[in-house]
Amino acid sequence: DFTPSFSPSGILGTSRDKVKIYLDGNFVKEVSVEEANLYELIDLEKKGNHLLKLEFLNPGTRVFAFTFG
């Protein structure tokens, strides 16, 4: 769980996986990570304090960077 206060938020992933995105406990979408790339997870209209939860569906997923703002 992360608490982003900026948008958009993204990850740099290198393993094939699907990631379920939750914001403040509500399912937002599922993102397919296919290759080493920056993936946008969520883009909020305005700044604020939120709880961002990422659920990786496959064990062993490698993520190298999280970006906020």
PDB file of C-alpha atoms in Angstrom, residues 10-49:
ATOM      1  CA  GLY A  10       3.101   4.835 -12.470  1.00  0.00           C
ATOM      2  CA  ILE A  11       5.408   1.844 -12.145  1.00  0.00           C
ATOM      3  CA  LEU A  12       8.400   0.597 -14.077  1.00  0.00           C
ATOM      4  CA  GLY A  13       7.989  -3.155 -14.277  1.00  0.00           C
ATOM      5  CA  THR A  14      10.109  -5.797 -15.966  1.00  0.00           C
ATOM      6  CA  SER A  15       8.163  -9.030 -15.390  1.00  0.00           C
ATOM      7  CA  ARG A  16       5.010 -10.155 -17.171  1.00  0.00           C
ATOM      8  CA  ASP A  17       2.080  -9.822 -14.820  1.00  0.00           C
ATOM      9  CA  LYS A  18      -1.304  -8.295 -14.238  1.00  0.00           C
ATOM     10  CA  VAL A  19      -1.714  -5.688 -11.525  1.00  0.00           C
ATOM     11  CA  LYS A  20      -5.043  -4.819  -9.917  1.00  0.00           C
ATOM     12  CA  ILE A  21      -5.246  -1.150  -8.941  1.00  0.00           C
ATOM     13  CA  TYR A  22      -7.304   0.001  -5.954  1.00  0.00           C
ATOM     14  CA  LEU A  23      -7.757   3.593  -4.817  1.00  0.00           C
ATOM     15  CA  ASP A  24      -9.150   4.222  -1.337  1.00  0.00           C
ATOM     16  CA  GLY A  25     -10.315   0.595  -1.194  1.00  0.00           C
ATOM     17  CA  ASN A  26     -12.189   0.716  -4.527  1.00  0.00           C
ATOM     18  CA  PHE A  27     -11.115  -1.323  -7.565  1.00  0.00           C
ATOM     19  CA  VAL A  28     -10.102   1.042 -10.380  1.00  0.00           C
ATOM     20  CA  LYS A  29      -8.673  -1.160 -13.140  1.00  0.00           C
ATOM     21  CA  GLU A  30      -6.301  -3.965 -14.069  1.00  0.00           C
ATOM     22  CA  VAL A  31      -3.028  -3.235 -15.872  1.00  0.00           C
ATOM     23  CA  SER A  32      -1.117  -5.825 -17.922  1.00  0.00           C
ATOM     24  CA  VAL A  33       2.651  -5.515 -17.568  1.00  0.00           C
ATOM     25  CA  GLU A  34       4.149  -6.974 -20.746  1.00  0.00           C
ATOM     26  CA  GLU A  35       7.724  -5.651 -20.917  1.00  0.00           C
ATOM     27  CA  ALA A  36      10.199  -3.270 -19.282  1.00  0.00           C
ATOM     28  CA  ASN A  37       8.246  -0.042 -19.571  1.00  0.00           C
ATOM     29  CA  LEU A  38       6.616   2.703 -17.519  1.00  0.00           C
ATOM     30  CA  TYR A  39       2.938   1.914 -16.964  1.00  0.00           C
ATOM     31  CA  GLU A  40       0.413   4.521 -15.868  1.00  0.00           C
ATOM     32  CA  LEU A  41      -1.640   3.191 -12.997  1.00  0.00           C
ATOM     33  CA  ILE A  42      -3.936   6.070 -12.199  1.00  0.00           C
ATOM     34  CA  ASP A  43      -4.383   9.716 -13.157  1.00  0.00           C
ATOM     35  CA  LEU A  44      -6.251  11.800 -10.595  1.00  0.00           C
ATOM     36  CA  GLU A  45      -7.883  15.107 -11.509  1.00  0.00           C
ATOM     37  CA  LYS A  46      -6.462  16.917  -8.484  1.00  0.00           C
ATOM     38  CA  LYS A  47      -3.941  16.447  -5.708  1.00  0.00           C
ATOM     39  CA  GLY A  48      -5.034  14.790  -2.496  1.00  0.00           C
ATOM     40  CA  ASN A  49      -4.256  12.111   0.062  1.00  0.00           C
TER      41      ASN A  49
END
